[in-house]
CSV table of C-alpha atoms in Angstrom, one decimal:
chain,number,residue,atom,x,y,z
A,1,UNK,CA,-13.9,-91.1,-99.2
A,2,UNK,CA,-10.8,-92.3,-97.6
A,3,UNK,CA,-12.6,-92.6,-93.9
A,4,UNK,CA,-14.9,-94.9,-95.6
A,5,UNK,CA,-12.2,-97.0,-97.4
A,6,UNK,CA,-10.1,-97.2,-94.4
A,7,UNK,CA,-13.5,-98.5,-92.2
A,8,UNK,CA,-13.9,-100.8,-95.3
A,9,UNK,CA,-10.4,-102.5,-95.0
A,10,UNK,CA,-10.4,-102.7,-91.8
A,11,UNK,CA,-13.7,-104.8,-91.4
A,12,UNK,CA,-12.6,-106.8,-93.8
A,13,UNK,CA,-9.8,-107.8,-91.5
A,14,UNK,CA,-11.5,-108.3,-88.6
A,15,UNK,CA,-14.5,-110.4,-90.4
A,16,UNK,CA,-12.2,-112.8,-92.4
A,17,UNK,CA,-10.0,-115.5,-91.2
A,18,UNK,CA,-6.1,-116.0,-92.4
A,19,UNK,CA,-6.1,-112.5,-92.6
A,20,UNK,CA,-2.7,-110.1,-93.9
A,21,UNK,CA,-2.3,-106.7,-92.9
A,22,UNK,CA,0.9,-104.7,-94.1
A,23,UNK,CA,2.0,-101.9,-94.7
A,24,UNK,CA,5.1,-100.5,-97.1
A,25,UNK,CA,6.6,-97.6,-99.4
A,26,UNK,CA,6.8,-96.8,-102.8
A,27,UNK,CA,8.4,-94.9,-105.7
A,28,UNK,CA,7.1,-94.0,-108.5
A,29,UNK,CA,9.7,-94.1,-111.1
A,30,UNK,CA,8.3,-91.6,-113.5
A,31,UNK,CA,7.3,-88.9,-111.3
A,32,UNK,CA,9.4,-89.5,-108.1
A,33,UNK,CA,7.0,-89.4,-105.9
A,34,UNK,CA,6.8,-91.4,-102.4
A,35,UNK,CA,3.7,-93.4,-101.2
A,36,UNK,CA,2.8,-94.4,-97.9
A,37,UNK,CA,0.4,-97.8,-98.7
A,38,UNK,CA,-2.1,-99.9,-96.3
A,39,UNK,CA,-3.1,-103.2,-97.4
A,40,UNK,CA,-5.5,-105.8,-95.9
A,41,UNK,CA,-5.4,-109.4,-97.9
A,42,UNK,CA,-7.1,-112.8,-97.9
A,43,UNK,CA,-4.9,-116.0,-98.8
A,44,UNK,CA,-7.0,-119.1,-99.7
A,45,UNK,CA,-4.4,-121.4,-101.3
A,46,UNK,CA,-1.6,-120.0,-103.3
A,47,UNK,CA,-4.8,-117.1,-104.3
A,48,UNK,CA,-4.9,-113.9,-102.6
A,49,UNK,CA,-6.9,-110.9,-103.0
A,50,UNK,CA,-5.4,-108.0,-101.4
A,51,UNK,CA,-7.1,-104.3,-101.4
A,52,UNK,CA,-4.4,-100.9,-100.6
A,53,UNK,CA,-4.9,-97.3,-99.8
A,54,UNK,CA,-1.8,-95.3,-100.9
A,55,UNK,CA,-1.4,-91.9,-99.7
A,56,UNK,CA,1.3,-90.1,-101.8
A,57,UNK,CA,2.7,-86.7,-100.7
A,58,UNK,CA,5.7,-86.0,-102.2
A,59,UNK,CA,5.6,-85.0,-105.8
A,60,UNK,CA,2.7,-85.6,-107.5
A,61,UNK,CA,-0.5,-85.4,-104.9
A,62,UNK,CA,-2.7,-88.5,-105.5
A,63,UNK,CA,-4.1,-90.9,-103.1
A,64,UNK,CA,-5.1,-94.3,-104.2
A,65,UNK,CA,-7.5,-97.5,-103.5
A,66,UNK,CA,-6.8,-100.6,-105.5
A,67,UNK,CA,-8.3,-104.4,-105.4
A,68,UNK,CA,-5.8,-106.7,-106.9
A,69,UNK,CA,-5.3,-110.7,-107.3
A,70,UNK,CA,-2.6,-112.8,-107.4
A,71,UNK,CA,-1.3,-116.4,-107.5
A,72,UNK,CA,1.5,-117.5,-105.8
A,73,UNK,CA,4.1,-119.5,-108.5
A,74,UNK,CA,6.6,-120.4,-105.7
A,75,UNK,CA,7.0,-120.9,-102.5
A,76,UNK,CA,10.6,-122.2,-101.8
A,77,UNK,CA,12.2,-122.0,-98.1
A,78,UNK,CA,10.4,-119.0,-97.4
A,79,UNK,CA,10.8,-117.2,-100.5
A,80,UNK,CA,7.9,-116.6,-102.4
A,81,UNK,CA,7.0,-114.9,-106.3
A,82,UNK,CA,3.3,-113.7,-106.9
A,83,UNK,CA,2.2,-112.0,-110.0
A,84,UNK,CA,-0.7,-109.4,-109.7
A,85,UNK,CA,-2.9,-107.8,-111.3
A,86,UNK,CA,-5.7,-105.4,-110.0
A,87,UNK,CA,-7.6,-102.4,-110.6
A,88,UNK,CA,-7.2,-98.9,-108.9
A,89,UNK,CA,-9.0,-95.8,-108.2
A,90,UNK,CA,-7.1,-92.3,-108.4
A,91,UNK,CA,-7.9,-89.0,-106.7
A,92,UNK,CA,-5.3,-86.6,-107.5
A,93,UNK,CA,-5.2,-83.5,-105.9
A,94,UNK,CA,-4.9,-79.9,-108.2
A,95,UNK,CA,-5.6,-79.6,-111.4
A,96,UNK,CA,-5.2,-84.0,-112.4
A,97,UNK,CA,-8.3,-85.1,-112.9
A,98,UNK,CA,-9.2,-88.2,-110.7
A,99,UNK,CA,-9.7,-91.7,-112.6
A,100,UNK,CA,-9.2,-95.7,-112.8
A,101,UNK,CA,-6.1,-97.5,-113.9
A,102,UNK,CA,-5.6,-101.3,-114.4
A,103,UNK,CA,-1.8,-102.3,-113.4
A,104,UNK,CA,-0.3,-105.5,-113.5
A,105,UNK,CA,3.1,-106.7,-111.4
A,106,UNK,CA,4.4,-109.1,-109.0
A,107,UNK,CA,5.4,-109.7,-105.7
A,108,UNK,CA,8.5,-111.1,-103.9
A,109,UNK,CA,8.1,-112.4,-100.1
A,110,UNK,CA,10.4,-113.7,-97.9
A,111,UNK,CA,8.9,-115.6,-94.6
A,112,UNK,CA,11.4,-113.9,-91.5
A,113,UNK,CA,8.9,-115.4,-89.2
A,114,UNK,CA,6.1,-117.6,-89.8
A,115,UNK,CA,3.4,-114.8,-89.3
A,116,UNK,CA,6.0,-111.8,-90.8
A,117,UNK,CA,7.2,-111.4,-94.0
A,118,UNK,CA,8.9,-108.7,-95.8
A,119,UNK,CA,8.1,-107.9,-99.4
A,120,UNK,CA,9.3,-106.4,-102.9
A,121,UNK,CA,7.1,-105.5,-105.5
A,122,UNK,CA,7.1,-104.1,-108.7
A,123,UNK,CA,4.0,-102.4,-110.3
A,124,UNK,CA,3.2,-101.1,-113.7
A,125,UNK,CA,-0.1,-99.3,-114.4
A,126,UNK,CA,-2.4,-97.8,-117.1
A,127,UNK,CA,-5.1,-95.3,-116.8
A,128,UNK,CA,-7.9,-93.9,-118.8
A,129,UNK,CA,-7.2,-91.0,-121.4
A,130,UNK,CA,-7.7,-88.6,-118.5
A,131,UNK,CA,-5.2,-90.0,-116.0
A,132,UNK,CA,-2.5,-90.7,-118.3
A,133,UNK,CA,0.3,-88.7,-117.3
A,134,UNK,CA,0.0,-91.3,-114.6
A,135,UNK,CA,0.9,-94.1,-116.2
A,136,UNK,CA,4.0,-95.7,-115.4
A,137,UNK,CA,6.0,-98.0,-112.8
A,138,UNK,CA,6.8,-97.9,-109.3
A,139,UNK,CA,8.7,-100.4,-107.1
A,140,UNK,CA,7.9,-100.7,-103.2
A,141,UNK,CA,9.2,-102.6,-100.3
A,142,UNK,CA,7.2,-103.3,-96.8
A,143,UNK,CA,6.2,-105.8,-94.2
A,144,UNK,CA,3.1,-108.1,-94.0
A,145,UNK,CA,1.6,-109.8,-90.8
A,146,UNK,CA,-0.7,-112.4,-91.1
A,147,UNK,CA,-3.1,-113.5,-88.4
């Protein structure tokens, strides 16, 4: 399953233009947990679709793929503020079952370069009956490159 998404993101990058790839790390703030997250976006406008595979193992054991969207509200001398919201599958390893969650957030850029720029985000998601002792935030920091 991961194999596959990972092949998925990646042809998505190499098939689309004005492409960003990035990569960044998370905390969940009610487990305490750390993620390790690959994302592959389209911009078209202020839009962007973005899809992620998180890989978390420390604490809880759960990797996860997630589609969101956003629109970008500013852009301002290279800062910019996105809200998000998205959809995203869980696999948990153990006993958690696996399961879907909806999460909603947003995203704060700044451009260090004009292809690079680092980012802050804050996420809060709710799963289905089965996955929620997973619901919760987390906040995550990381780099994009666009090409």
């Amino acid at each position: 399953m991961k194999k596959i998404a990972l092949v998925t993101l990646l042809s998505t990058a190499l098939t689309a233009g004005a492409v960003e790839v990035g990569v960044d790390a998370s905390r969940d703030l009610k487990t305490q947990s750390s993620a390790l997250r690959l994302t592959v976006g389209q911009n078209v406008g202020k839009v962007e679709v973005e899809g992620g595979l998180a890989v978390t193992r420390s604490g809880k054991q759960e990797d996860k793929l997630d589609v969101t969207a956003g629109y970008k509200l500013l852009d301002f001398y290279g800062v910019s503020v996105t809200p998000k919201v998205g959809i995203d599958y869980m696999s948990n390893k153990g006993a958690a079952p696996n399961g879907w969650a909806l999460q909603g957030g947003a995203e704060l850029g700044y451009s260090v370069m004009k292809n690079v720029k680092v980012v802050a985000e804050y996420v809060y998601q709710k799963g289905e009956q089965k996955t929620s002792a997973f619901d919760g935030s987390y906040v995550g920091a990381g780099v994009k490159v666009g090409f």
